[in-house]
Amino acid sequence: MSKYVFVTGGVVSSLGKGITAGSIGTLLKKRGLKVSNLKIDPYLNVDAGTMNPFQHGEVFVTDDGAETDLDLGHYERFIDESLSERNSITTGKIYSSVIKKERRGDYLGGTVQVIPHITNDIQERIIKAAEGLDVLVVEIGGTVGDIEGQPFLEAIRQMAVRVGRENVVYCHVTLMPYLEAAKELKTKPTQHSVQELRRIGILPNMLVCRTSHPMDEGMKHKIALFCDVPPEAVIEVRDEPTIYNVPMSLHKQGLDDLILKYLGLPDDTEPDLSDWLKVVDRFMNSPEVVNIALVGKYVQHKDAYLSVVEALYHAGIAHSVRVNIVSVEAEDLEKGDPAAILKFADGILIPGGFGVRGVEGMILAARYARENNVPLFGICLGMQMMVVEFARNVCSLPDAHSKEMNPAAMNPVIHLMEEQEGIHDKGGTMRLGAYPCDLAEGTKSAQAYGTMHITERHRHRYEFNNVYRERLEKSGLKVAGVCTERNLVEIVELPGHIWYVGGQFHGEYKSRPTRPHPLFDGFIEAAVRFMRAKAKEA
Ligand code: GLN
């Protein structure tokens, strides 16, 4: 039978619960267990697909096409497993399914209530996600005390009754604020949030305390006493220079030993964390720096391009260079001189996005990179704008549609396919999840992947328009990847350019700290070459 670690949060949000949950997953997997992670988001949206990246950061897409919370990205990177729709639960999903069952008459005239109907549905989904696993790590989004989180907390409380208290660990992540005036860390907010948990019947087994200052033994004993946990179960997490150091930090404090002990699992093996140590060492100590311009439209939100940023770091780690990512607001390129703004860059990445704002700036960035032989990597909208730029400025294909009609497709080379016509930018059909792609011989992509057949994750409506393929290819654009079964162009390249690769898919979702995504790897490799050549010239 599967066992469970429930991760809750207290005092404030943004404590790094997702990274804690992912790190627990990493450590348990390294102890030889079959592990996965599940995220519960108490918001009413059915999935994260409709959420604005300015408010909520990136939408993470799984192989099976689920649009999920960005924490699933952390999990995949930490536990190195591909997750699915099952690994993400929202209030919207739960209520939709319970109401659907009610309409079908499944409840046989009964009164349908939060307890037990909603809480049962939650538990059944948790149990389903744990099928075949030794341990499922479940993170409850939000903060203890939030109204919308209550059914989930009640459900995880009942889980201990359902599967046995010895098969469940409650781990509470909390904040230890430092008061400058008093020059000390304060435990009271943690005490209060633990009280709140206990009030609803959850007695946490361990506390993970986020602090900016070290906690001494006396303080750990005080928290232990007030919160009714053993002192060794008070774990400190300081702000780390890289999130990839968190598993090591938790392991040093015995967190995984403690979880195994609570769950009655053997703890006689030491986890082999050497690959993670290497990741952290290279991240921290690589001497050279490559400067990458991230030309996007959601650059003010720190998490809007989270997986892209992580994938760039992974590639930097593989090449022993530090990647300095400079966000460039695409619209600023429309107002200023793109060459002056982008001069610093050893590589330019244009990521995905929705809507028309900023696309002209992306086109200017693509042109600058193409004309100046600067490494360029376009992802989804970025790839589409590379094709539009090429069509306009190399093939002299005039723009066809008004921006209002066709926001991402200002030139006929990018279009909505016939079966999609009439579907607008909300809801409707998107190409979501994993699709196969065949690569062309002799291309940079084929070389980077080291194979001719790949699978990548998609999230978009517009496509490369095959009507113009021949004309674009005659002008020098190379189609380097095609989804053969649907005859869709997935990758474009420019032969002879240092690195000009645009992909219709989001490779960043599949990048891992120890295994960078091939196209990010190739892009950073080219940026390093560019940087070194520039340094030699200077
Ligand atoms: N808005 C574009 C489309 O729908 C690109 C989407 C994306 O970059 N993820 O095709």
Tab-separated table of C-alpha atoms in Angstrom, residues 53-54 56-60 70 77 293-313 325-330 349-354 357-358 362 379 381-382 506 508-509 520:
chain	number	residue	atom	x	y	z
A	53	PRO	CA	0.947	34.572	-16.413
A	54	PHE	CA	1.186	38.037	-14.829
A	56	HIS	CA	0.094	33.200	-11.601
A	57	GLY	CA	3.347	32.674	-13.466
A	58	GLU	CA	3.938	29.983	-16.011
A	59	VAL	CA	1.432	27.313	-17.002
A	60	PHE	CA	3.198	23.956	-16.992
A	70	LEU	CA	4.126	25.635	-12.251
A	77	ARG	CA	12.813	18.655	-12.396
A	293	ALA	CA	18.460	38.223	-23.567
A	294	LEU	CA	15.016	36.845	-22.789
A	295	VAL	CA	12.759	38.894	-25.068
A	296	GLY	CA	9.301	38.310	-23.662
A	297	LYS	CA	6.024	39.967	-22.827
A	298	TYR	CA	5.517	38.842	-19.242
A	299	VAL	CA	8.993	39.715	-18.031
A	300	GLN	CA	7.831	41.623	-14.941
A	301	HIS	CA	6.522	38.468	-13.308
A	302	LYS	CA	9.431	36.485	-11.974
A	303	ASP	CA	7.821	33.104	-12.620
A	304	ALA	CA	6.206	33.713	-16.016
A	305	TYR	CA	9.053	31.955	-17.837
A	306	LEU	CA	10.091	29.677	-14.981
A	307	SER	CA	10.795	26.510	-16.978
A	308	VAL	CA	12.612	28.485	-19.688
A	309	VAL	CA	14.847	30.078	-17.058
A	310	GLU	CA	15.538	26.722	-15.394
A	311	ALA	CA	16.259	25.081	-18.764
A	312	LEU	CA	18.798	27.827	-19.553
A	313	TYR	CA	20.480	27.179	-16.200
A	325	ILE	CA	19.499	36.036	-17.989
A	326	VAL	CA	18.528	39.609	-18.767
A	327	SER	CA	14.812	40.152	-19.283
A	328	VAL	CA	14.001	42.455	-22.177
A	329	GLU	CA	10.443	43.717	-22.467
A	330	ALA	CA	9.541	43.039	-26.113
A	349	LEU	CA	15.687	33.663	-26.595
A	350	ILE	CA	12.131	34.549	-27.611
A	351	PRO	CA	9.708	32.522	-25.503
A	352	GLY	CA	6.016	31.687	-25.852
A	353	GLY	CA	3.101	33.999	-25.269
A	354	PHE	CA	-0.458	34.872	-26.183
A	357	ARG	CA	1.150	42.866	-27.526
A	358	GLY	CA	4.900	42.775	-27.939
A	362	MET	CA	9.935	39.985	-30.909
A	379	ILE	CA	9.883	28.905	-28.621
A	381	LEU	CA	5.237	32.306	-30.259
A	382	GLY	CA	8.967	33.021	-30.565
A	506	HIS	CA	8.055	23.987	-25.411
A	508	GLU	CA	11.778	23.754	-21.551
A	509	TYR	CA	9.169	21.498	-19.938
A	520	PHE	CA	18.726	24.626	-24.903
